[in-house]
mmCIF file of C-alpha atoms and ligand atoms in Angstrom:
data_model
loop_
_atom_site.group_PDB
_atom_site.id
_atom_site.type_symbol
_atom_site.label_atom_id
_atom_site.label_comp_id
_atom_site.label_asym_id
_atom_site.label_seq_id
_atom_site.Cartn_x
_atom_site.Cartn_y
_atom_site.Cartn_z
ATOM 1 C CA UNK A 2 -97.425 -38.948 53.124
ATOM 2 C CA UNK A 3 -97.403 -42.418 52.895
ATOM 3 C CA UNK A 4 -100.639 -44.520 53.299
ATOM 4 C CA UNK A 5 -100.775 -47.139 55.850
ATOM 5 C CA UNK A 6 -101.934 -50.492 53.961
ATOM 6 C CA UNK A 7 -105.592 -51.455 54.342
ATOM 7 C CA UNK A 8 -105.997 -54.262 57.406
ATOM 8 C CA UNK A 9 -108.772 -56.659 56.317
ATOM 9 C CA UNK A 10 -111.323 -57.005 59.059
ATOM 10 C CA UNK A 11 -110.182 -59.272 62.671
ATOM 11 C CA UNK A 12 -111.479 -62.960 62.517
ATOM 12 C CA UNK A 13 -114.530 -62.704 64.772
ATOM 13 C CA UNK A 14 -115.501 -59.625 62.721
ATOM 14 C CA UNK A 15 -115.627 -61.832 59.382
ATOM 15 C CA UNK A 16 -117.536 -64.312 60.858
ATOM 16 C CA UNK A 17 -119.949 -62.143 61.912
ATOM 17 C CA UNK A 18 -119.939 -60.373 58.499
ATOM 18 C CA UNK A 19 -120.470 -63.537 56.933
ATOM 19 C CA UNK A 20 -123.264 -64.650 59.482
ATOM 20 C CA UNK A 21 -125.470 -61.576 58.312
ATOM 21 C CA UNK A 22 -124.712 -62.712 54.450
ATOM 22 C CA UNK A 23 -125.523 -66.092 54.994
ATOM 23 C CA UNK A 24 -129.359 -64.870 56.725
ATOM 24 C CA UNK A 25 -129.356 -62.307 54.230
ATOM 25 C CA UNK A 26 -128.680 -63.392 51.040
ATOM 26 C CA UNK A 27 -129.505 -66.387 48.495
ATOM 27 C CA UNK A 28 -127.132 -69.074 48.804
ATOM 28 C CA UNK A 29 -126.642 -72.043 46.241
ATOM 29 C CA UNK A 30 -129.987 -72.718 44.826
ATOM 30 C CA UNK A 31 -131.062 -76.753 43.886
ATOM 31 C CA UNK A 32 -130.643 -75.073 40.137
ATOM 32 C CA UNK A 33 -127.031 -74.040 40.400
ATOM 33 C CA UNK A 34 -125.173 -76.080 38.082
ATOM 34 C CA UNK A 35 -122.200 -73.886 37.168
ATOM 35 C CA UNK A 36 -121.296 -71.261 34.935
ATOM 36 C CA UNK A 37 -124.686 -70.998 32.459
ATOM 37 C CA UNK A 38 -125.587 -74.998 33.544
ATOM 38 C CA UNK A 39 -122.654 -76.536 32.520
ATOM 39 C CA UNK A 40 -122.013 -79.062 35.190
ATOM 40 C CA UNK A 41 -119.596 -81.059 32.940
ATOM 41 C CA UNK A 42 -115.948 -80.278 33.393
ATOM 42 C CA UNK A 43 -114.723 -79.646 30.034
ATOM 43 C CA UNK A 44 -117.977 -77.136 29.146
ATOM 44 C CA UNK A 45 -117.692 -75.621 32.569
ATOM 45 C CA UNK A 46 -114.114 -74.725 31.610
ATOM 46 C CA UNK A 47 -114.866 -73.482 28.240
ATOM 47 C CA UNK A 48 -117.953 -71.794 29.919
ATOM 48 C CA UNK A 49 -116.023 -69.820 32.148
ATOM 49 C CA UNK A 50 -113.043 -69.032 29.597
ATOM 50 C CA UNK A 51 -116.178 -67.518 27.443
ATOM 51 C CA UNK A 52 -117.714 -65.640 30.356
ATOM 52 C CA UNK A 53 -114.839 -63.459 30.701
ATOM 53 C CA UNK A 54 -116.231 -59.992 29.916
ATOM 54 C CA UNK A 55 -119.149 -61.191 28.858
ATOM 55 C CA UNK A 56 -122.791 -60.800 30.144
ATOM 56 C CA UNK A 57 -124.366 -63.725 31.419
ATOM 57 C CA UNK A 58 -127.332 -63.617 28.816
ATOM 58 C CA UNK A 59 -124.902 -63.428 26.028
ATOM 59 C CA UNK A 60 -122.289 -66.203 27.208
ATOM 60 C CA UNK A 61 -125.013 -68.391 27.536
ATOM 61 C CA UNK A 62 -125.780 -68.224 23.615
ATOM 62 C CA UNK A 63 -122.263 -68.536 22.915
ATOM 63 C CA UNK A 64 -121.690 -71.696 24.750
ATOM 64 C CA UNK A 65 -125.084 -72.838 23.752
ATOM 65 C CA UNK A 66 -124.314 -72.072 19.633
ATOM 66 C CA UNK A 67 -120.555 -73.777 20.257
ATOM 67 C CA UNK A 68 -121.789 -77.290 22.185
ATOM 68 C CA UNK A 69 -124.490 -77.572 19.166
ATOM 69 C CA UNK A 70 -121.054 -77.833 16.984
ATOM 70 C CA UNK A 71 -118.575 -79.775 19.660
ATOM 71 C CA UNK A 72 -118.868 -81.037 22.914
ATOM 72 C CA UNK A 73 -115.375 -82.894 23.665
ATOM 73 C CA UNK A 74 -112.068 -81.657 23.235
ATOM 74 C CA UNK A 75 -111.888 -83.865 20.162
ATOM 75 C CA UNK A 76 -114.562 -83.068 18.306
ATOM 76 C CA UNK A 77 -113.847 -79.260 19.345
ATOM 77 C CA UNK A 78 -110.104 -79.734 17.901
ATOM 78 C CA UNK A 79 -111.962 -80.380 14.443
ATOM 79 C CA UNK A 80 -113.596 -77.025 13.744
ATOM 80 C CA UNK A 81 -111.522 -73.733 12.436
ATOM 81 C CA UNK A 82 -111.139 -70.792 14.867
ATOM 82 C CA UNK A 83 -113.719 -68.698 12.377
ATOM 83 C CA UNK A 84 -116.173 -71.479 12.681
ATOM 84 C CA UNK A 85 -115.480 -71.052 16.841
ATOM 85 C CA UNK A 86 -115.297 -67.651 16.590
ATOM 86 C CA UNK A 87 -118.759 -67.297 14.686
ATOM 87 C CA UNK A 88 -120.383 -69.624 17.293
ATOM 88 C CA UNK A 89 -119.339 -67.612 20.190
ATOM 89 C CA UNK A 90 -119.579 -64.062 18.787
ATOM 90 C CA UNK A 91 -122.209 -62.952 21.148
ATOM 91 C CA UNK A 92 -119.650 -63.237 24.058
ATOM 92 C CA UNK A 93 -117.439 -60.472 22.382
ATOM 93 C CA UNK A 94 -113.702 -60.693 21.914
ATOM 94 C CA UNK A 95 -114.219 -64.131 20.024
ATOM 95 C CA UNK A 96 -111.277 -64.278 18.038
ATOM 96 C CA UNK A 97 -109.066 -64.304 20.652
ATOM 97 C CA UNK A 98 -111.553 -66.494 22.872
ATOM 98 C CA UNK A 99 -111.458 -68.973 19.698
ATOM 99 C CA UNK A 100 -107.736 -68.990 19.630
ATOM 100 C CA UNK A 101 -108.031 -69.860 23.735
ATOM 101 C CA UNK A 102 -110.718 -72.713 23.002
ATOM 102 C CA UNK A 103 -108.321 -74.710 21.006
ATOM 103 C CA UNK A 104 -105.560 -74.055 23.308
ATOM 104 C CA UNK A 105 -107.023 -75.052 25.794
ATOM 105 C CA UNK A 106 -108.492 -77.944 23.674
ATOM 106 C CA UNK A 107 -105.187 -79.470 22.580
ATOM 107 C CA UNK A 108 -103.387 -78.871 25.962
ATOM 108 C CA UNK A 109 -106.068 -81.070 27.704
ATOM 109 C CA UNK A 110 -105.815 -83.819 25.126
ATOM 110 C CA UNK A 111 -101.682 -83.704 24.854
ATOM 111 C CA UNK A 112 -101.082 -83.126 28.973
ATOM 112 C CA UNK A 113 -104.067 -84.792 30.575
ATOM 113 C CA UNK A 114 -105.487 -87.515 27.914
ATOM 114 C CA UNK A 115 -108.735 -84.918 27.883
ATOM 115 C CA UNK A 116 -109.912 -85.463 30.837
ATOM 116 C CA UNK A 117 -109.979 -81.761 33.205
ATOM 117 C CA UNK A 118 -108.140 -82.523 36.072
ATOM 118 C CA UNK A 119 -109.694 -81.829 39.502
ATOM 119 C CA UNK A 120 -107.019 -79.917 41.666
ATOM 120 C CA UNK A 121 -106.361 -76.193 41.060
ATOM 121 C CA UNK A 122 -102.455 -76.275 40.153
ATOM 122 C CA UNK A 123 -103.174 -78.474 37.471
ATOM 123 C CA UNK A 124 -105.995 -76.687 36.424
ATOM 124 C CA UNK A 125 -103.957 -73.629 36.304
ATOM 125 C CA UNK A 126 -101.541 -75.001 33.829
ATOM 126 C CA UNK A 127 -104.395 -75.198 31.334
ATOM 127 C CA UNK A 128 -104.306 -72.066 28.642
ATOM 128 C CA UNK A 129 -107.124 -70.119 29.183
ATOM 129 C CA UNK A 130 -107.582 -71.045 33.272
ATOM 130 C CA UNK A 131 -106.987 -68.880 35.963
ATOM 131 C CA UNK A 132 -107.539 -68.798 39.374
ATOM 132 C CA UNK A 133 -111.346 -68.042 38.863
ATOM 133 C CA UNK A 134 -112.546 -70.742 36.514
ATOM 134 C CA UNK A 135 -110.054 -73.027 38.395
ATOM 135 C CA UNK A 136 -112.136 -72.799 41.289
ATOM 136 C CA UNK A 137 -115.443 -72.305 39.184
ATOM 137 C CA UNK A 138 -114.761 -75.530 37.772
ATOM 138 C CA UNK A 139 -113.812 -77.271 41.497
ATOM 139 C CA UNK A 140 -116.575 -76.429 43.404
ATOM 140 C CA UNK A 141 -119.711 -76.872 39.937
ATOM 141 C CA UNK A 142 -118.072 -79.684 38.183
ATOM 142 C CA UNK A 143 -116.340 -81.164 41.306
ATOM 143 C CA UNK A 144 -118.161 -80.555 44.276
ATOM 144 C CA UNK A 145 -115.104 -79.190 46.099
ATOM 145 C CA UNK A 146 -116.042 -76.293 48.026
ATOM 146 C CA UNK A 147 -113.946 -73.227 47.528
ATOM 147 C CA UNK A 148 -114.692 -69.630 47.266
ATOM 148 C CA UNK A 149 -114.343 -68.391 43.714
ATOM 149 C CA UNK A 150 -113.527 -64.647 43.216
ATOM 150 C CA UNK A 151 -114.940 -62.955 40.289
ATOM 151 C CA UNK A 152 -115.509 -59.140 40.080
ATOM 152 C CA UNK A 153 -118.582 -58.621 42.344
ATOM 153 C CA UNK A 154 -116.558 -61.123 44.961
ATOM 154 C CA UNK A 155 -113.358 -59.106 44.455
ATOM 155 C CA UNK A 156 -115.217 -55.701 45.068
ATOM 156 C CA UNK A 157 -116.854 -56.578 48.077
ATOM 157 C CA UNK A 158 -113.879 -58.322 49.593
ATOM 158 C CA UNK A 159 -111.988 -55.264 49.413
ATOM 159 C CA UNK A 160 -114.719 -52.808 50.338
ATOM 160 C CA UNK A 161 -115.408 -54.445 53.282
ATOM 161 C CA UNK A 162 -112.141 -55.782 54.827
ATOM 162 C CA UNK A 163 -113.134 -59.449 54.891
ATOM 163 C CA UNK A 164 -110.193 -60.516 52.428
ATOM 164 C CA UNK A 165 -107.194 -57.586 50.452
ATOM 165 C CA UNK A 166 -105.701 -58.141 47.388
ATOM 166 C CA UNK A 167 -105.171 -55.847 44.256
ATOM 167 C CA UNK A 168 -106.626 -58.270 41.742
ATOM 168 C CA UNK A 169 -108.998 -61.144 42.052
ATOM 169 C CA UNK A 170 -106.267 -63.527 42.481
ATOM 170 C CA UNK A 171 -104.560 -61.797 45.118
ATOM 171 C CA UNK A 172 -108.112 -61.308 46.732
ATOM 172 C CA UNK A 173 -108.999 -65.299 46.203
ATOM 173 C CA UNK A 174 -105.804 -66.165 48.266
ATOM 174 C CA UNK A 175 -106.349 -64.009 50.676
ATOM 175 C CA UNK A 176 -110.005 -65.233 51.303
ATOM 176 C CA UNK A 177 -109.050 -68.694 51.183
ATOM 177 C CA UNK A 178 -106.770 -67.927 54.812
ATOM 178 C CA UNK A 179 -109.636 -65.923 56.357
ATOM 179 C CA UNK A 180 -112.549 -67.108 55.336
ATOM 180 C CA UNK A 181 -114.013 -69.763 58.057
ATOM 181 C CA UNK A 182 -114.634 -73.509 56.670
ATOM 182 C CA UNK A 183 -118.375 -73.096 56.949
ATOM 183 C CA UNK A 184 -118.515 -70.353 54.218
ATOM 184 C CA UNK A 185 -116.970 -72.353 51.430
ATOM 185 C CA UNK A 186 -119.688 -74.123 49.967
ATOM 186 C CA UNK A 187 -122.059 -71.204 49.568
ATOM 187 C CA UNK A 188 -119.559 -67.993 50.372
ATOM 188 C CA UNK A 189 -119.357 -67.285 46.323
ATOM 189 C CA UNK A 190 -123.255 -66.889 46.133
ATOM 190 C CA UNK A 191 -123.610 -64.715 48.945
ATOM 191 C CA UNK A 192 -120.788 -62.748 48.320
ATOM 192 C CA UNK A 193 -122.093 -62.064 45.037
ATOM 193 C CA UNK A 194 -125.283 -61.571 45.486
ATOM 194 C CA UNK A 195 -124.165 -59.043 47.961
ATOM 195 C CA UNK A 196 -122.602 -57.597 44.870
ATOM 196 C CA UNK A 197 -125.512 -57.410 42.726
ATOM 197 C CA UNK A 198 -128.143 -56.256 44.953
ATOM 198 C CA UNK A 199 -126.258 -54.100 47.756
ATOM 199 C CA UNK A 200 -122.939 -53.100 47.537
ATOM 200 C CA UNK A 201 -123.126 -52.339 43.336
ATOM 201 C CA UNK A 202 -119.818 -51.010 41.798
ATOM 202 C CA UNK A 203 -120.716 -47.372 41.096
ATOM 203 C CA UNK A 204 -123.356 -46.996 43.795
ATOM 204 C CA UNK A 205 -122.837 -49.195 46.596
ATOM 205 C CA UNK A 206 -126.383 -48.797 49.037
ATOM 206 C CA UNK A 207 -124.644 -48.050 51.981
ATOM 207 C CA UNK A 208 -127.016 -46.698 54.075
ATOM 208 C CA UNK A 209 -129.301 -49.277 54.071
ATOM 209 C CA UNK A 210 -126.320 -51.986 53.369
ATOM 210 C CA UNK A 211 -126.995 -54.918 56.341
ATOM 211 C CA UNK A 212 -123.330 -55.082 57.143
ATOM 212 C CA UNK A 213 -122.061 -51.305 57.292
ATOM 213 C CA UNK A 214 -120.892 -51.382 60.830
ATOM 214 C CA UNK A 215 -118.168 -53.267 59.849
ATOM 215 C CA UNK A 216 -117.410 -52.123 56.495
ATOM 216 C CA UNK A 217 -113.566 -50.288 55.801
ATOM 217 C CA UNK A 218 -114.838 -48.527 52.882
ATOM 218 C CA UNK A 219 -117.537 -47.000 54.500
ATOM 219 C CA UNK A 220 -115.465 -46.213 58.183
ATOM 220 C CA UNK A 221 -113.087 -44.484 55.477
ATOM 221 C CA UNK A 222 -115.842 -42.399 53.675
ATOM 222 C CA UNK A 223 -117.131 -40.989 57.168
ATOM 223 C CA UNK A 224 -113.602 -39.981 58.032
ATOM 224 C CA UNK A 225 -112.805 -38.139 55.231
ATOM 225 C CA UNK A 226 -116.561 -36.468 55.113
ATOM 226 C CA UNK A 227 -116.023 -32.448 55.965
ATOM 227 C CA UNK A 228 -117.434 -31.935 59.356
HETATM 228 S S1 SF4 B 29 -121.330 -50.260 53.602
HETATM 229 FE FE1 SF4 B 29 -121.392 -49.734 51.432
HETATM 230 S S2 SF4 B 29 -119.347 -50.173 50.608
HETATM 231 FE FE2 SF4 B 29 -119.567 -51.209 52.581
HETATM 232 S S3 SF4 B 29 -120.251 -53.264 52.094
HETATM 233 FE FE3 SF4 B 29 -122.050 -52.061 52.511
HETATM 234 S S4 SF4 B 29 -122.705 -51.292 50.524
HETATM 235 FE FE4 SF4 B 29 -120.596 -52.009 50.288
#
């Protein structure tokens, strides 16, 4: 049998979805500077290309231990991948994420005279920058408002209908047509939060989950429930 592809949720459905998140969760507090505080471009992008499996606690001593040794492109362009890859070993998988830095390092100096551009398709062309630290970077370093999809964002997205897509990216693009204006300056922090505290990857709190009459995955788990 084939299986009909999941609908995300009507308009007037996500809005109200995203009405109860924005009562019910913390949005963007005066704090929020970026990945780990990194408001700067440059760190915010070498922030995020660190964060990538990573814990928070243990990206922020990687970036911290690698801006005590560089903080520009340049300067960054001067140390050996084994002395970036001891600096940032607490974020795991630094040898390849040392390899990435200087990448990303030298493709910034040679395509954009090191300065981080601030539009998404040229921050895409950047080694090392997807579609999440592209809009990481926007809306932290550049105060453009845009909902960036990480894992808890991607999860809850497709859980709940609001946006479909079979990997963050997918899921970002999706959200970005659906999700109203309003939402875009504090949508990520909701959404995630969401994703922390209520609707966690192995056991999502359902029952007591301020949004459940909507939800797809949980419509779907009632259907297929034995009577
Ligand atoms: S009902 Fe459950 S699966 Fe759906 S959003 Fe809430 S916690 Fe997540």
């Amino acid at each position: 049998m084939t299986r009909t592809p999941k609908q995300p949720l009507p308009p007037e459905q996500i809005e109200q979805v995203f009405q109860i998140l924005a009562r019910e969760m913390p949005g963007r507090g005066p704090g929020a500077m970026g990945p780990k505080g990194q408001p700067n471009p440059f760190r915010t992008c070498i922030s995020c290309m660190l964060s990538a499996q990573s814990r928070d606690a243990n990206t922020a001593l990687a970036t911290k231990a690698l801006f005590r040794l560089a903080r520009t492109p340049k300067t960054m362009l001067k140390l050996t991948d084994q002395q970036i890859a001891t600096a940032i070993k607490p974020c795991g998988l630094y040898n390849v994420k040392a390899k990435n830095v200087r990448k990303f390092c030298r493709a910034l100096l040679d395509d954009f005279d090191g300065v981080v551009p601030n539009n998404r398709p040229q921050l895409m062309q950047l080694p090392g920058i997807g579609r999440k630290c592209a809009d990481i970077v926007l809306q932290f370093a550049f105060g453009i408002d845009t909902i960036a999809v990480d894992t808890h964002v991607h999860r809850v997205c497709n859980r709940t209908g609001i946006a479909i897509g079979n990997n963050a990216e997918k899921t970002a693009e999706a959200l970005n047509e659906v999700a109203p204006q309003w939402t875009f300056a504090e949508g990520h922090f909701w959404l995630i939060q969401f994703g922390k505290r209520v609707c966690l990857s192995r056991s999502p709190q359902c029952d007591i989950c301020p949004i459940n009459e909507f939800c797809l995955k949980r419509a779907e788990d009632r259907r297929s429930k034995p009577a």
